[in-house]
MMTF fields as JSON, N, C-alpha, C and O atoms, coordinates in Angstrom:
{
  "mmtfVersion": "1.0.0",
  "mmtfProducer": "UNKNOWN",
  "numBonds": 543,
  "numAtoms": 544,
  "numGroups": 136,
  "numChains": 1,
  "numModels": 1,
  "chainsPerModel": [1],
  "groupsPerChain": [136],
  "chainIdList": ["A"],
  "bondAtomList": [4, 2, 8, 6, 12, 10, 16, 14, 20, 18, 24, 22, 28, 26, 32, 30, 36, 34, 40, 38, 44, 42, 48, 46, 52, 50, 56, 54, 60, 58, 64, 62, 68, 66, 72, 70, 76, 74, 80, 78, 84, 82, 88, 86, 92, 90, 96, 94, 100, 98, 104, 102, 108, 106, 112, 110, 116, 114, 120, 118, 124, 122, 128, 126, 132, 130, 136, 134, 140, 138, 144, 142, 148, 146, 152, 150, 156, 154, 160, 158, 164, 162, 168, 166, 172, 170, 176, 174, 180, 178, 184, 182, 188, 186, 192, 190, 196, 194, 200, 198, 204, 202, 208, 206, 212, 210, 216, 214, 220, 218, 224, 222, 228, 226, 232, 230, 236, 234, 240, 238, 244, 242, 248, 246, 252, 250, 256, 254, 260, 258, 264, 262, 268, 266, 272, 270, 276, 274, 280, 278, 284, 282, 288, 286, 292, 290, 296, 294, 300, 298, 304, 302, 308, 306, 312, 310, 316, 314, 320, 318, 324, 322, 328, 326, 332, 330, 336, 334, 340, 338, 344, 342, 348, 346, 352, 350, 356, 354, 360, 358, 364, 362, 368, 366, 372, 370, 376, 374, 380, 378, 384, 382, 388, 386, 392, 390, 396, 394, 400, 398, 404, 402, 408, 406, 412, 410, 416, 414, 420, 418, 424, 422, 428, 426, 432, 430, 436, 434, 440, 438, 444, 442, 448, 446, 452, 450, 456, 454, 460, 458, 464, 462, 468, 466, 472, 470, 476, 474, 480, 478, 484, 482, 488, 486, 492, 490, 496, 494, 500, 498, 504, 502, 508, 506, 512, 510, 516, 514, 520, 518, 524, 522, 528, 526, 532, 530, 536, 534, 540, 538],
  "bondOrderList": [1, 1, 1, 1, 1, 1, 1, 1, 1, 1, 1, 1, 1, 1, 1, 1, 1, 1, 1, 1, 1, 1, 1, 1, 1, 1, 1, 1, 1, 1, 1, 1, 1, 1, 1, 1, 1, 1, 1, 1, 1, 1, 1, 1, 1, 1, 1, 1, 1, 1, 1, 1, 1, 1, 1, 1, 1, 1, 1, 1, 1, 1, 1, 1, 1, 1, 1, 1, 1, 1, 1, 1, 1, 1, 1, 1, 1, 1, 1, 1, 1, 1, 1, 1, 1, 1, 1, 1, 1, 1, 1, 1, 1, 1, 1, 1, 1, 1, 1, 1, 1, 1, 1, 1, 1, 1, 1, 1, 1, 1, 1, 1, 1, 1, 1, 1, 1, 1, 1, 1, 1, 1, 1, 1, 1, 1, 1, 1, 1, 1, 1, 1, 1, 1, 1],
  "groupList": [{"groupName": "MET", "atomNameList": ["N", "CA", "C", "O"], "elementList": ["N", "C", "C", "O"], "formalChargeList": [0, 0, 0, 0], "bondAtomList": [1, 0, 2, 1, 3, 2], "bondOrderList": [1, 1, 2], "singleLetterCode": "M", "chemCompType": "L-PEPTIDE LINKING"}, {"groupName": "TRP", "atomNameList": ["N", "CA", "C", "O"], "elementList": ["N", "C", "C", "O"], "formalChargeList": [0, 0, 0, 0], "bondAtomList": [1, 0, 2, 1, 3, 2], "bondOrderList": [1, 1, 2], "singleLetterCode": "W", "chemCompType": "L-PEPTIDE LINKING"}, {"groupName": "SER", "atomNameList": ["N", "CA", "C", "O"], "elementList": ["N", "C", "C", "O"], "formalChargeList": [0, 0, 0, 0], "bondAtomList": [1, 0, 2, 1, 3, 2], "bondOrderList": [1, 1, 2], "singleLetterCode": "S", "chemCompType": "L-PEPTIDE LINKING"}, {"groupName": "GLY", "atomNameList": ["N", "CA", "C", "O"], "elementList": ["N", "C", "C", "O"], "formalChargeList": [0, 0, 0, 0], "bondAtomList": [1, 0, 2, 1, 3, 2], "bondOrderList": [1, 1, 2], "singleLetterCode": "G", "chemCompType": "PEPTIDE LINKING"}, {"groupName": "LYS", "atomNameList": ["N", "CA", "C", "O"], "elementList": ["N", "C", "C", "O"], "formalChargeList": [0, 0, 0, 0], "bondAtomList": [1, 0, 2, 1, 3, 2], "bondOrderList": [1, 1, 2], "singleLetterCode": "K", "chemCompType": "L-PEPTIDE LINKING"}, {"groupName": "ALA", "atomNameList": ["N", "CA", "C", "O"], "elementList": ["N", "C", "C", "O"], "formalChargeList": [0, 0, 0, 0], "bondAtomList": [1, 0, 2, 1, 3, 2], "bondOrderList": [1, 1, 2], "singleLetterCode": "A", "chemCompType": "L-PEPTIDE LINKING"}, {"groupName": "ARG", "atomNameList": ["N", "CA", "C", "O"], "elementList": ["N", "C", "C", "O"], "formalChargeList": [0, 0, 0, 0], "bondAtomList": [1, 0, 2, 1, 3, 2], "bondOrderList": [1, 1, 2], "singleLetterCode": "R", "chemCompType": "L-PEPTIDE LINKING"}, {"groupName": "LEU", "atomNameList": ["N", "CA", "C", "O"], "elementList": ["N", "C", "C", "O"], "formalChargeList": [0, 0, 0, 0], "bondAtomList": [1, 0, 2, 1, 3, 2], "bondOrderList": [1, 1, 2], "singleLetterCode": "L", "chemCompType": "L-PEPTIDE LINKING"}, {"groupName": "THR", "atomNameList": ["N", "CA", "C", "O"], "elementList": ["N", "C", "C", "O"], "formalChargeList": [0, 0, 0, 0], "bondAtomList": [1, 0, 2, 1, 3, 2], "bondOrderList": [1, 1, 2], "singleLetterCode": "T", "chemCompType": "L-PEPTIDE LINKING"}, {"groupName": "GLU", "atomNameList": ["N", "CA", "C", "O"], "elementList": ["N", "C", "C", "O"], "formalChargeList": [0, 0, 0, 0], "bondAtomList": [1, 0, 2, 1, 3, 2], "bondOrderList": [1, 1, 2], "singleLetterCode": "E", "chemCompType": "L-PEPTIDE LINKING"}, {"groupName": "ASP", "atomNameList": ["N", "CA", "C", "O"], "elementList": ["N", "C", "C", "O"], "formalChargeList": [0, 0, 0, 0], "bondAtomList": [1, 0, 2, 1, 3, 2], "bondOrderList": [1, 1, 2], "singleLetterCode": "D", "chemCompType": "L-PEPTIDE LINKING"}, {"groupName": "VAL", "atomNameList": ["N", "CA", "C", "O"], "elementList": ["N", "C", "C", "O"], "formalChargeList": [0, 0, 0, 0], "bondAtomList": [1, 0, 2, 1, 3, 2], "bondOrderList": [1, 1, 2], "singleLetterCode": "V", "chemCompType": "L-PEPTIDE LINKING"}, {"groupName": "HIS", "atomNameList": ["N", "CA", "C", "O"], "elementList": ["N", "C", "C", "O"], "formalChargeList": [0, 0, 0, 0], "bondAtomList": [1, 0, 2, 1, 3, 2], "bondOrderList": [1, 1, 2], "singleLetterCode": "H", "chemCompType": "L-PEPTIDE LINKING"}, {"groupName": "ASN", "atomNameList": ["N", "CA", "C", "O"], "elementList": ["N", "C", "C", "O"], "formalChargeList": [0, 0, 0, 0], "bondAtomList": [1, 0, 2, 1, 3, 2], "bondOrderList": [1, 1, 2], "singleLetterCode": "N", "chemCompType": "L-PEPTIDE LINKING"}, {"groupName": "PRO", "atomNameList": ["N", "CA", "C", "O"], "elementList": ["N", "C", "C", "O"], "formalChargeList": [0, 0, 0, 0], "bondAtomList": [1, 0, 2, 1, 3, 2], "bondOrderList": [1, 1, 2], "singleLetterCode": "P", "chemCompType": "L-PEPTIDE LINKING"}, {"groupName": "CYS", "atomNameList": ["N", "CA", "C", "O"], "elementList": ["N", "C", "C", "O"], "formalChargeList": [0, 0, 0, 0], "bondAtomList": [1, 0, 2, 1, 3, 2], "bondOrderList": [1, 1, 2], "singleLetterCode": "C", "chemCompType": "L-PEPTIDE LINKING"}, {"groupName": "ILE", "atomNameList": ["N", "CA", "C", "O"], "elementList": ["N", "C", "C", "O"], "formalChargeList": [0, 0, 0, 0], "bondAtomList": [1, 0, 2, 1, 3, 2], "bondOrderList": [1, 1, 2], "singleLetterCode": "I", "chemCompType": "L-PEPTIDE LINKING"}, {"groupName": "GLN", "atomNameList": ["N", "CA", "C", "O"], "elementList": ["N", "C", "C", "O"], "formalChargeList": [0, 0, 0, 0], "bondAtomList": [1, 0, 2, 1, 3, 2], "bondOrderList": [1, 1, 2], "singleLetterCode": "Q", "chemCompType": "L-PEPTIDE LINKING"}, {"groupName": "TYR", "atomNameList": ["N", "CA", "C", "O"], "elementList": ["N", "C", "C", "O"], "formalChargeList": [0, 0, 0, 0], "bondAtomList": [1, 0, 2, 1, 3, 2], "bondOrderList": [1, 1, 2], "singleLetterCode": "Y", "chemCompType": "L-PEPTIDE LINKING"}, {"groupName": "PHE", "atomNameList": ["N", "CA", "C", "O"], "elementList": ["N", "C", "C", "O"], "formalChargeList": [0, 0, 0, 0], "bondAtomList": [1, 0, 2, 1, 3, 2], "bondOrderList": [1, 1, 2], "singleLetterCode": "F", "chemCompType": "L-PEPTIDE LINKING"}],
  "groupTypeList": [0, 1, 2, 3, 4, 5, 6, 2, 5, 4, 7, 8, 2, 9, 10, 7, 11, 6, 7, 6, 9, 5, 5, 5, 5, 2, 12, 13, 14, 15, 7, 3, 8, 16, 11, 5, 7, 7, 11, 9, 8, 6, 7, 6, 11, 9, 9, 7, 7, 8, 5, 6, 1, 9, 17, 16, 10, 7, 5, 3, 6, 8, 1, 8, 16, 18, 6, 14, 10, 3, 8, 7, 10, 6, 0, 2, 19, 2, 14, 3, 11, 5, 2, 16, 7, 6, 17, 16, 9, 6, 8, 10, 3, 15, 14, 18, 11, 16, 5, 13, 14, 6, 8, 3, 4, 14, 19, 6, 2, 16, 8, 6, 2, 1, 9, 5, 5, 6, 17, 4, 5, 3, 7, 11, 12, 7, 2, 7, 18, 9, 7, 17, 12, 7, 15, 12],
  "groupIdList": [1, 2, 3, 4, 5, 6, 7, 8, 9, 10, 11, 12, 13, 14, 15, 16, 17, 18, 19, 20, 21, 22, 23, 24, 25, 26, 27, 28, 29, 30, 31, 32, 33, 34, 35, 36, 37, 38, 39, 40, 41, 42, 43, 44, 45, 46, 47, 48, 49, 50, 51, 52, 53, 54, 55, 56, 57, 58, 59, 60, 61, 62, 63, 64, 65, 66, 67, 68, 69, 70, 71, 72, 73, 74, 75, 76, 77, 78, 79, 80, 81, 82, 83, 84, 85, 86, 87, 88, 89, 90, 91, 92, 93, 94, 95, 96, 97, 98, 99, 100, 101, 102, 103, 104, 105, 106, 107, 108, 109, 110, 111, 112, 113, 114, 115, 116, 117, 118, 119, 120, 121, 122, 123, 124, 125, 126, 127, 128, 129, 130, 131, 132, 133, 134, 135, 136],
  "secStructList": [7, 7, 7, 1, 1, 7, 7, 7, 7, 7, 7, 7, 2, 2, 2, 2, 2, 2, 2, 2, 2, 2, 2, 2, 6, 1, 1, 1, 6, 6, 2, 2, 2, 2, 2, 2, 2, 2, 2, 2, 2, 7, 7, 7, 2, 2, 2, 2, 2, 6, 7, 5, 4, 4, 4, 3, 3, 6, 6, 6, 6, 3, 3, 3, 3, 3, 7, 6, 6, 1, 7, 3, 3, 3, 3, 3, 7, 7, 2, 2, 2, 2, 2, 2, 2, 2, 2, 1, 7, 7, 7, 6, 6, 7, 7, 5, 1, 1, 7, 7, 6, 6, 6, 1, 1, 7, 7, 1, 7, 7, 2, 2, 2, 2, 2, 2, 2, 2, 2, 2, 6, 6, 7, 6, 6, 7, 7, 4, 4, 4, 4, 4, 4, 7, 7, 7],
  "xCoordList": [-226.001, -224.801, -224.319, -225.117, -223.027, -222.445, -222.396, -221.912, -222.872, -222.957, -221.73, -221.618, -220.816, -219.649, -219.859, -218.905, -221.087, -221.389, -221.51, -222.204, -220.841, -220.888, -222.206, -222.525, -222.962, -224.168, -223.793, -222.88, -224.482, -224.225, -225.144, -226.287, -224.636, -225.437, -225.614, -224.681, -226.817, -227.092, -227.654, -228.744, -226.918, -227.355, -227.55, -226.836, -228.516, -228.714, -227.649, -226.982, -227.501, -226.545, -226.98, -226.133, -228.285, -228.785, -228.41, -228.046, -228.499, -228.091, -226.62, -226.249, -225.793, -224.36, -224.072, -223.201, -224.792, -224.616, -224.984, -224.241, -226.142, -226.56, -225.555, -225.244, -225.05, -224.077, -222.791, -222.268, -222.285, -221.047, -221.235, -220.338, -222.384, -222.65, -222.749, -222.208, -223.432, -223.565, -222.205, -221.904, -221.392, -220.06, -219.177, -218.425, -219.268, -218.47, -218.879, -218.058, -220.145, -220.644, -220.459, -220.861, -219.864, -219.691, -218.815, -217.993, -219.012, -218.123, -216.707, -215.747, -216.584, -215.271, -214.778, -215.325, -213.747, -213.313, -212.745, -212.54, -212.494, -211.923, -212.964, -212.659, -214.187, -215.166, -215.515, -215.7, -215.608, -215.906, -214.856, -215.188, -213.6, -212.506, -212.529, -212.323, -212.777, -212.827, -213.914, -213.663, -215.113, -216.221, -215.913, -216.132, -215.416, -215.089, -214.069, -214.223, -213.036, -212.009, -212.531, -212.169, -213.372, -213.935, -214.811, -214.746, -215.62, -216.496, -215.671, -215.95, -214.675, -213.914, -212.849, -212.506, -212.326, -211.23, -211.644, -210.955, -212.748, -213.208, -212.266, -212.268, -211.478, -210.627, -211.475, -212.591, -210.946, -211.575, -211.321, -210.318, -212.237, -212.124, -210.77, -210.092, -210.377, -209.113, -207.916, -206.937, -207.995, -206.897, -206.73, -205.608, -207.844, -207.764, -207.296, -206.427, -207.869, -207.553, -206.112, -205.591, -205.463, -204.067, -203.088, -201.886, -203.599, -202.747, -201.714, -201.988, -200.525, -199.423, -199.091, -199.292, -198.575, -198.221, -197.192, -197.187, -196.329, -195.302, -195.917, -195.243, -197.169, -197.855, -198.401, -198.804, -198.412, -199.077, -198.08, -197.198, -198.237, -197.459, -198.44, -199.117, -198.509, -199.459, -199.162, -200.078, -197.891, -197.524, -197.917, -198.43, -197.674, -198.006, -199.424, -199.874, -200.133, -201.492, -201.629, -202.488, -200.746, -200.85, -200.803, -200.197, -201.457, -201.545, -201.188, -201.814, -200.193, -199.813, -200.621, -200.58, -201.352, -202.236, -201.609, -201.271, -201.464, -200.971, -202.18, -202.94, -202.359, -203.506, -203.229, -202.076, -204.298, -204.125, -203.383, -202.744, -203.462, -202.775, -201.294, -200.598, -200.812, -199.399, -199.055, -197.9, -200.03, -199.761, -199.872, -200.442, -199.319, -199.379, -200.177, -200.075, -200.958, -201.666, -201.326, -201.173, -201.21, -201.035, -202.293, -202.716, -202.875, -204.12, -203.862, -203.229, -204.349, -204.321, -205.526, -206.572, -205.372, -206.518, -206.718, -205.82, -207.923, -208.363, -207.785, -207.282, -207.864, -207.475, -208.315, -207.826, -209.575, -210.424, -209.885, -209.908, -209.406, -208.803, -207.523, -207.252, -206.748, -205.52, -205.855, -205.138, -206.93, -207.346, -207.739, -207.365, -208.484, -208.86, -207.605, -207.492, -206.67, -205.443, -204.623, -204.042, -204.576, -203.812, -204.416, -203.709, -205.706, -206.374, -206.185, -206.514, -205.664, -205.472, -204.3, -203.203, -204.551, -203.486, -202.557, -202.981, -201.296, -200.317, -199.645, -199.346, -199.414, -198.75, -197.321, -197.094, -196.359, -194.957, -194.783, -195.267, -194.091, -193.781, -194.9, -194.702, -196.07, -197.186, -197.233, -197.44, -197.044, -196.999, -198.362, -198.44, -199.439, -200.75, -201.499, -201.464, -202.174, -202.95, -204.124, -204.376, -204.827, -205.955, -205.579, -205.639, -205.198, -204.81, -205.819, -206.356, -206.054, -206.9, -206.191, -205.05, -206.825, -206.149, -205.7, -204.757, -206.379, -206.005, -204.804, -204.03, -204.635, -203.572, -202.456, -201.347, -202.737, -201.759, -201.618, -200.707, -202.512, -202.496, -203.784, -204.705, -203.853, -205.085, -206.277, -206.116, -207.455, -208.672, -208.854, -208.674, -209.207, -209.509, -210.917, -211.198, -211.788, -213.162, -213.75, -213.48, -214.555, -215.307, -216.801, -217.601, -217.167, -218.541, -219.538, -220.553, -219.275, -220.246, -220.455, -221.589, -219.364, -219.517, -220.179, -220.963, -219.877, -220.519, -222.014, -222.822, -222.384, -223.798, -224.565, -225.649, -224.004, -224.666, -224.809, -225.853, -223.773, -223.81, -224.822, -225.578, -224.839, -225.795, -227.232, -228.141, -227.446, -228.785, -229.201, -230.309, -228.285, -228.563, -228.864, -229.693, -228.182, -228.379, -229.607, -229.986, -230.228, -231.392, -231.046, -231.856, -229.843, -229.369, -229.083, -227.99, -230.072, -229.869, -229.565, -229.013, -229.911, -229.653, -228.199, -227.756, -227.47, -226.133, -225.055, -224.913, -224.32, -223.208, -221.944, -221.736, -221.128, -219.839, -219.034, -218.364, -219.097, -218.327, -218.877, -218.172, -220.125, -220.707, -220.209, -220.404, -219.574, -219.094, -218.115, -218.045, -217.357, -216.395, -217.084, -216.451, -218.362, -219.091, -220.156, -221.001, -220.112, -221.123, -221.061, -219.988, -222.212, -222.331, -223.031, -224.251, -222.281, -222.921, -222.342, -222.744],
  "yCoordList": [167.579, 166.963, 167.772, 168.216, 167.956, 168.746, 167.924, 166.792, 168.442, 167.704, 167.892, 167.26, 168.746, 169.011, 170.224, 170.737, 170.684, 171.871, 173.061, 173.008, 174.113, 175.318, 176.029, 176.428, 176.182, 176.997, 178.362, 178.49, 179.353, 180.688, 180.927, 181.357, 180.646, 180.813, 182.296, 183.09, 182.639, 184.023, 184.013, 183.495, 184.576, 184.653, 186.112, 186.994, 186.343, 187.7, 187.98, 187.066, 189.239, 189.583, 188.942, 188.585, 188.792, 188.128, 186.647, 186.098, 185.998, 184.592, 184.431, 183.517, 185.335, 185.26, 185.481, 184.825, 186.391, 186.628, 185.373, 184.951, 184.767, 183.544, 182.417, 181.674, 182.295, 181.247, 181.461, 180.523, 182.676, 182.955, 182.76, 182.252, 183.156, 182.965, 181.477, 181.034, 180.711, 179.268, 178.584, 177.697, 178.983, 178.397, 178.757, 177.917, 179.987, 180.428, 179.695, 179.505, 179.284, 178.582, 177.065, 176.334, 176.601, 175.165, 174.514, 175.168, 173.204, 172.435, 172.379, 172.119, 172.623, 172.706, 174.144, 175.059, 174.354, 175.724, 176.47, 177.682, 175.771, 176.405, 176.702, 177.388, 176.198, 176.324, 177.778, 178.113, 178.629, 180.032, 180.666, 181.396, 180.385, 180.909, 180.288, 180.98, 178.993, 178.295, 178.903, 179.233, 179.053, 179.609, 181.046, 181.407, 181.853, 183.243, 183.303, 184.091, 182.483, 182.502, 181.942, 182.446, 180.914, 180.382, 181.427, 181.59, 182.125, 183.154, 184.315, 184.801, 184.748, 185.943, 185.69, 186.602, 184.477, 184.224, 183.478, 183.549, 182.77, 181.917, 180.727, 180.136, 180.378, 179.196, 177.932, 177.929, 176.868, 175.56, 175.066, 175.416, 174.255, 173.738, 173.069, 173.342, 172.206, 171.477, 172.424, 172.196, 173.487, 174.454, 175.153, 175.383, 175.492, 176.155, 175.197, 175.539, 174.009, 173.074, 172.58, 172.139, 172.643, 172.199, 173.365, 173.152, 174.593, 175.777, 175.85, 175.503, 176.31, 176.487, 177.969, 178.732, 178.354, 179.753, 180.24, 181.423, 179.373, 179.78, 180.264, 180.939, 179.937, 180.365, 181.783, 182.37, 182.327, 183.599, 184.704, 184.564, 185.798, 187.011, 188.043, 188.731, 188.143, 189.073, 190.519, 191.293, 190.886, 192.272, 192.647, 193.739, 191.742, 192.004, 191.598, 191.835, 190.977, 190.486, 189.625, 189.856, 188.615, 187.641, 186.228, 185.977, 185.326, 183.926, 183.096, 183.234, 182.238, 181.339, 180.059, 179.397, 179.722, 178.559, 177.476, 177.702, 176.308, 175.148, 174.39, 173.806, 174.401, 173.743, 172.241, 171.824, 171.439, 169.992, 169.588, 168.536, 170.404, 170.064, 170.438, 170.291, 170.924, 171.255, 172.703, 173.1, 173.499, 174.907, 175.734, 175.303, 176.913, 177.858, 179.076, 179.54, 179.577, 180.838, 181.746, 181.284, 183.022, 183.993, 184.833, 185.448, 184.846, 185.548, 186.717, 186.553, 187.876, 189.008, 188.88, 188.371, 189.344, 189.296, 190.624, 191.463, 190.782, 192.051, 192.26, 191.324, 193.494, 193.757, 192.926, 192.547, 192.647, 191.825, 190.411, 189.847, 189.845, 188.503, 188.56, 187.663, 189.606, 189.76, 189.812, 189.236, 190.494, 190.586, 189.212, 188.863, 188.444, 187.086, 186.249, 185.552, 186.319, 185.527, 185.929, 185.072, 187.21, 187.678, 187.196, 187.084, 186.912, 186.465, 184.968, 184.495, 184.237, 182.802, 182.573, 183.093, 181.789, 181.446, 180.429, 179.345, 180.793, 179.901, 179.067, 179.552, 177.807, 176.885, 176.692, 176.431, 176.82, 176.624, 175.282, 174.249, 175.321, 174.107, 173.598, 172.626, 174.221, 173.789, 174.669, 175.878, 174.077, 174.879, 175.23, 176.046, 174.637, 174.8, 176.025, 176.346, 176.697, 177.875, 177.468, 178.09, 176.434, 175.902, 174.477, 173.561, 174.297, 172.964, 172.453, 173.209, 171.171, 170.532, 170.686, 170.243, 171.296, 171.541, 170.264, 170.284, 169.165, 167.898, 167.237, 166.567, 167.418, 166.694, 167.585, 167.109, 168.884, 169.785, 169.58, 170.129, 168.794, 168.51, 169.041, 169.431, 169.057, 169.53, 168.647, 167.455, 169.235, 168.461, 167.486, 167.847, 166.264, 165.292, 165.53, 165.295, 165.995, 166.292, 167.301, 167.273, 168.183, 169.12, 168.951, 169.822, 167.837, 167.618, 167.7, 168.384, 167.02, 167.023, 168.419, 168.84, 169.128, 170.469, 171.415, 172.279, 171.266, 172.073, 171.793, 172.721, 170.508, 170.135, 170.753, 171.304, 170.662, 171.221, 172.74, 173.29, 173.419, 174.884, 175.33, 176.274, 174.665, 175.103, 174.808, 175.567, 173.703, 173.42, 174.532, 175.062, 174.87, 175.905, 177.253, 178.021, 177.532, 178.792, 178.754, 179.774, 177.576, 177.455, 177.498, 177.924, 177.056, 177.089, 175.672, 175.382, 174.798, 173.385, 173.155, 172.117, 174.088, 173.974, 174.298, 173.973, 174.92, 175.433, 174.371, 173.813, 174.108, 173.162, 173.878, 175.057, 173.159, 173.7, 174.171, 175.202, 173.427, 173.766, 174.996, 175.618, 175.336, 176.52, 177.826, 178.895, 177.748, 178.98, 179.727, 180.955, 179.006, 179.677, 180.38, 181.153, 180.112, 180.705, 181.699, 182.103, 182.087, 183.019, 184.335, 184.88, 184.818, 186.136, 187.024, 186.95, 187.857, 188.751, 190.124, 191.022],
  "zCoordList": [66.733, 66.193, 64.999, 64.174, 64.915, 63.843, 62.574, 62.603, 61.476, 60.227, 59.351, 58.301, 59.763, 58.919, 58.032, 57.447, 57.926, 57.123, 58.052, 59.067, 57.701, 58.541, 58.316, 57.196, 59.375, 59.318, 59.857, 60.673, 59.409, 59.916, 61.105, 60.948, 62.275, 63.485, 63.773, 63.653, 64.15, 64.51, 65.917, 66.158, 66.826, 68.205, 68.571, 68.092, 69.416, 69.908, 70.962, 71.447, 71.304, 72.363, 73.677, 74.495, 73.891, 75.105, 75.105, 76.145, 73.935, 73.812, 74.189, 74.925, 73.673, 73.967, 75.444, 76.015, 76.055, 77.494, 78.273, 79.159, 77.944, 78.639, 78.428, 79.358, 77.205, 76.904, 77.692, 78.295, 77.69, 78.432, 79.933, 80.606, 80.46, 81.891, 82.231, 83.244, 81.392, 81.639, 81.545, 82.343, 80.591, 80.448, 81.644, 82.139, 82.1, 83.249, 84.526, 85.424, 84.609, 85.797, 85.701, 86.606, 84.631, 84.402, 85.463, 86.104, 85.632, 86.507, 85.932, 86.658, 84.632, 83.984, 84.152, 83.536, 84.985, 85.271, 84.063, 84.128, 82.98, 81.787, 80.712, 79.737, 80.873, 79.792, 79.471, 78.301, 80.457, 80.189, 79.284, 78.35, 79.566, 78.742, 77.352, 76.355, 77.286, 75.992, 75.113, 73.953, 75.655, 74.879, 74.453, 73.296, 75.36, 75.016, 73.884, 72.951, 73.96, 72.909, 71.59, 70.527, 71.634, 70.391, 69.705, 68.487, 70.475, 69.904, 69.339, 68.243, 70.072, 69.672, 68.607, 67.855, 68.531, 67.588, 66.335, 65.317, 66.392, 65.287, 65.066, 63.987, 66.055, 65.957, 65.966, 66.484, 65.395, 65.52, 66.945, 67.567, 67.446, 68.81, 69.024, 70.015, 68.111, 68.25, 68.243, 68.953, 67.441, 67.386, 68.722, 69.173, 69.355, 70.648, 71.74, 72.542, 71.766, 72.849, 72.811, 73.835, 71.665, 71.567, 71.436, 71.277, 71.501, 71.353, 72.48, 73.628, 72.113, 73.061, 73.15, 72.205, 74.315, 74.522, 73.512, 73.174, 73.026, 72.058, 70.747, 69.969, 70.488, 69.277, 69.374, 68.371, 70.581, 70.826, 71.117, 71.964, 70.403, 70.654, 71.197, 70.434, 72.528, 73.146, 72.788, 72.51, 72.795, 72.487, 71.06, 70.816, 70.129, 68.729, 68.355, 67.233, 69.317, 69.118, 67.868, 67.016, 67.785, 66.701, 67.281, 68.323, 66.576, 66.985, 65.77, 64.719, 65.898, 64.815, 64.956, 65.993, 63.912, 63.919, 63.052, 61.89, 63.637, 62.892, 62.363, 63.136, 61.048, 60.42, 60.26, 60.156, 60.243, 60.1, 58.826, 58.791, 57.792, 56.539, 56.562, 55.558, 57.715, 57.856, 57.565, 57.712, 57.157, 56.872, 58.146, 59.148, 58.074, 59.191, 58.769, 57.634, 59.678, 59.473, 60.641, 61.772, 60.371, 61.429, 61.511, 60.533, 62.683, 62.897, 63.844, 64.887, 63.478, 64.4, 65.313, 64.911, 66.544, 67.435, 68.136, 68.214, 68.639, 69.22, 70.619, 71.242, 71.1, 72.485, 73.473, 74.538, 73.116, 73.972, 74.123, 75.217, 73.036, 73.082, 73.91, 74.708, 73.718, 74.514, 76.0, 76.819, 76.349, 77.742, 78.295, 79.414, 77.519, 77.935, 78.16, 79.168, 77.228, 77.334, 78.561, 79.226, 78.857, 80.024, 81.341, 82.343, 81.343, 82.56, 82.841, 83.929, 81.875, 82.065, 83.01, 82.803, 84.044, 84.987, 84.339, 83.938, 84.247, 83.643, 84.719, 85.811, 84.389, 85.287, 84.795, 83.614, 85.708, 85.326, 84.624, 85.089, 83.511, 82.772, 81.884, 81.155, 81.919, 81.075, 79.825, 79.93, 78.65, 77.432, 76.85, 75.931, 77.362, 76.747, 77.256, 78.443, 76.34, 76.687, 77.578, 78.61, 77.173, 77.941, 78.341, 77.521, 79.582, 80.045, 81.066, 81.875, 81.003, 82.003, 83.349, 83.485, 84.336, 85.615, 86.33, 87.121, 86.045, 86.696, 86.057, 86.739, 84.74, 84.036, 83.512, 83.267, 83.337, 82.737, 81.236, 80.616, 80.651, 79.215, 78.595, 79.312, 77.26, 76.624, 77.009, 77.269, 77.042, 77.264, 76.107, 74.944, 76.432, 75.379, 74.849, 73.673, 75.723, 75.326, 76.302, 77.502, 75.752, 76.596, 76.331, 76.672, 75.727, 75.306, 76.447, 76.323, 77.558, 78.658, 79.234, 79.462, 79.464, 80.03, 79.026, 79.421, 77.739, 76.709, 76.659, 76.625, 76.656, 76.6, 77.77, 77.583, 78.963, 80.146, 80.028, 80.381, 79.537, 79.414, 78.371, 78.601, 77.238, 76.209, 76.623, 76.285, 77.358, 77.897, 78.865, 78.787, 79.779, 80.777, 80.115, 80.604, 79.003, 78.287, 77.371, 76.796, 77.237, 76.365, 74.894, 74.071, 74.561, 73.171, 72.68, 72.195, 72.812, 72.487, 71.009, 70.646, 70.175, 68.737, 68.37, 67.269, 69.262, 68.943, 69.143, 70.231, 68.111, 68.167, 68.645, 68.36, 69.357, 69.79, 68.585, 68.646, 67.507, 66.319, 65.588, 64.794, 65.86, 65.219, 65.834, 65.256, 66.991, 67.62, 66.727, 66.782, 65.902, 65.042, 63.861, 63.142, 63.671, 62.542, 62.973, 62.174, 64.231, 64.711, 63.962, 63.706, 63.625, 62.992, 63.998, 64.148, 64.684, 65.669, 65.564, 66.304]
}
């Protein structure tokens, strides 16, 4: 359970491979992409799950983040993040970067699929929220 305090998680490259493989094999077809983007961007889970395509400039590799306090941040992202984003299948009329395929809306929760993936990867100590603080 996340305590609200950011711990500096340290995972080996093997841990990250197992985590990404477990997430990609999840019953949630979006979990692999979610985990990859959380690790690579350091976004908060809620920021990613509610992100809209209008916030992203792929050509300029910038992402506008709407913070809960009403402020905006512009984040530059790597070519690797751009590649992940380009691989996401977009649905006509759906503004969300990561949309639940059944509803076309943001996921309300990914807890069950996350729990299963981290168990499968043998990383039971790792919180979903710690992905934004990974030091690798």
